[in-house]
Amino acid sequence: MRQSGILMHITSLPGPYGIGAMGKNAYQFVDFLQSAGQSCWQILPLNPTGYGDSPYQSFSSWAGNPYLIDLDILVKEGLLKREELESISWETTPNRVDFGLQYTRRYPILRTAHERFVPGEEYEVFCQENAYWLNNYALFMAIKDSLGGAPWLTWPEGLKTCRPEALEEQRQKLGRDLDFYRFLQYQFFRQWKALRGYANGKGIRIIGDIPIYVPLDSADVWANPHLFQLDKRLCPTSVAGCPPDSFTADGQLWGNPLYDWPVHEKTGYRWWIQRLSAAAAMYDVVRIDHFRGLESYWAVPAQDKTAQNGTWRPGPGMSFVHAVRKALPGLDFIAEDLGYITPEVRKLQQDSGYPGMKVLEFAFDSREESDYLPHLYPVDSVCYTGTHDNPPLGQWLEDAAPEDVACAKAYLGLNQEEGYIWGIIRGAMSSVSRLCVVQLQDYLELGKAGRMNQPGTLSPANWTWRAEKNQLTPALAEKIRSITKRYGRLPKK
């Protein structure tokens, strides 16, 4: 069945408290998706943001982002007072997230809500069912707070190496702080469950996103150092990145610790199965970020300042896929198979049965024929106009080489009457790909100001874009619905 969806992260929703959240505006966006004839809502990782405010750099692979907890819902539940929210200045620019402001103003008000919270049976059940990750995460965050946010590699030796007696001392000392972090996760997941249930009830599937790597300064690595390529001092021996290419002469140095895949294989990939099981409980479809790293990954010496001197090392391949398929037979995946793709990577993607990604912005290289031209797409693929790492179509049309834009015009028959951006969207919608996903920024015909992320940079603009409420109009929904219907992608009744 042909389907289509819209890519927009929850933080990009409009709302009164400086960042998109899981409240009224999220439910209204689901209604917008339904009226626009869409079947899917694709979001970015929902984990707490860490270094650089990136949702792909989180303190936990399991935890939810407290910034997404809707404060109005807490008011309705009696945990906050309306006047408390109204007394706080929440934003500097309506269409941008100020993450620094969120950090300094949201956590104090959430602590106020926690002080008024009376735990009940539902809360106790949540803590018990999620204890396998929640207890480590709560302790990690409480210790980090007590040490001024210092990374765990700099903690006192007993805490750094997770000595039981040292951790027990902290549990006794920081008990109330541990309860606070458990409370945040309880509130996050009950709000998310309600929102996802509403979306599913409207016929909207949620496409989630799983980063392949985790940051060094995370509860994941701190509590499970044996699963990563670390030395005796618990420092990485090699780190993640990607090799030099025509876009980046030095390659990209991501810096994440690398998995010790043989250790994972010996455990039956237990840590990964738990992680993906949690994702299965949150999403209807899971996009695996940097899927090519499962075939082979670029390992950079930890001390290097660029990714130039890395080497390819074998990943777990089909051994991993078989284990996941056996444990989670009903979960649908999308393989993010972009980047440096070899025949071996393509074979793994095809053997896995996971649909790969086709990005239309990559198609129009005037120097050579691209694999991303729509007439080359397999049916079992997902076509994107662009992803969160790409410029919106308005910016691409301005910044791309004139000969590349000319190639797009000729191939897609772009014209000013239709509008070049809508012509490119037409090209995606008319492709044979079973699923077509369009960034909301492209439907809004935005340029550079709408870009979500510039890979390889720590730009203050990254991850901050937000839609404004008056942009999500019935007229836009009808226009999206019309093109969706034209190309046979409306949901079947």
Tab-separated table of N, CA and C in Angstrom, residues 70 144 158 191 202 218 300 339 358 418 442 460:
chain	number	residue	atom	x	y	z
A	70	ASP	N	4.479	18.084	28.619
A	70	ASP	CA	3.601	19.243	28.474
A	70	ASP	C	3.220	19.798	29.839
A	144	LYS	N	25.621	13.203	38.414
A	144	LYS	CA	26.117	14.251	37.507
A	144	LYS	C	25.702	15.631	38.018
A	158	GLY	N	35.580	5.571	42.673
A	158	GLY	CA	34.536	4.613	43.028
A	158	GLY	C	33.259	4.806	42.232
A	191	GLN	N	2.563	10.624	29.028
A	191	GLN	CA	2.114	11.585	28.022
A	191	GLN	C	2.358	11.069	26.609
A	202	LYS	N	-6.209	7.916	14.929
A	202	LYS	CA	-6.498	8.726	13.748
A	202	LYS	C	-5.888	8.128	12.478
A	218	SER	N	27.391	9.071	28.853
A	218	SER	CA	26.002	8.617	28.915
A	218	SER	C	25.882	7.523	29.963
A	300	VAL	N	38.244	5.513	14.131
A	300	VAL	CA	39.281	6.544	14.148
A	300	VAL	C	40.060	6.454	15.456
A	339	GLY	N	25.216	7.786	2.777
A	339	GLY	CA	26.655	7.906	2.999
A	339	GLY	C	27.442	7.038	2.037
A	358	LYS	N	15.829	6.906	0.016
A	358	LYS	CA	16.178	7.596	-1.217
A	358	LYS	C	15.889	9.083	-1.030
A	418	GLU	N	3.612	25.982	-11.149
A	418	GLU	CA	3.441	25.027	-10.064
A	418	GLU	C	4.283	25.425	-8.862
A	442	ASP	N	9.514	21.845	3.815
A	442	ASP	CA	9.348	21.886	2.362
A	442	ASP	C	7.904	22.227	1.989
A	460	PRO	N	24.584	27.392	16.575
A	460	PRO	CA	23.480	27.622	17.519
A	460	PRO	C	22.109	27.497	16.860
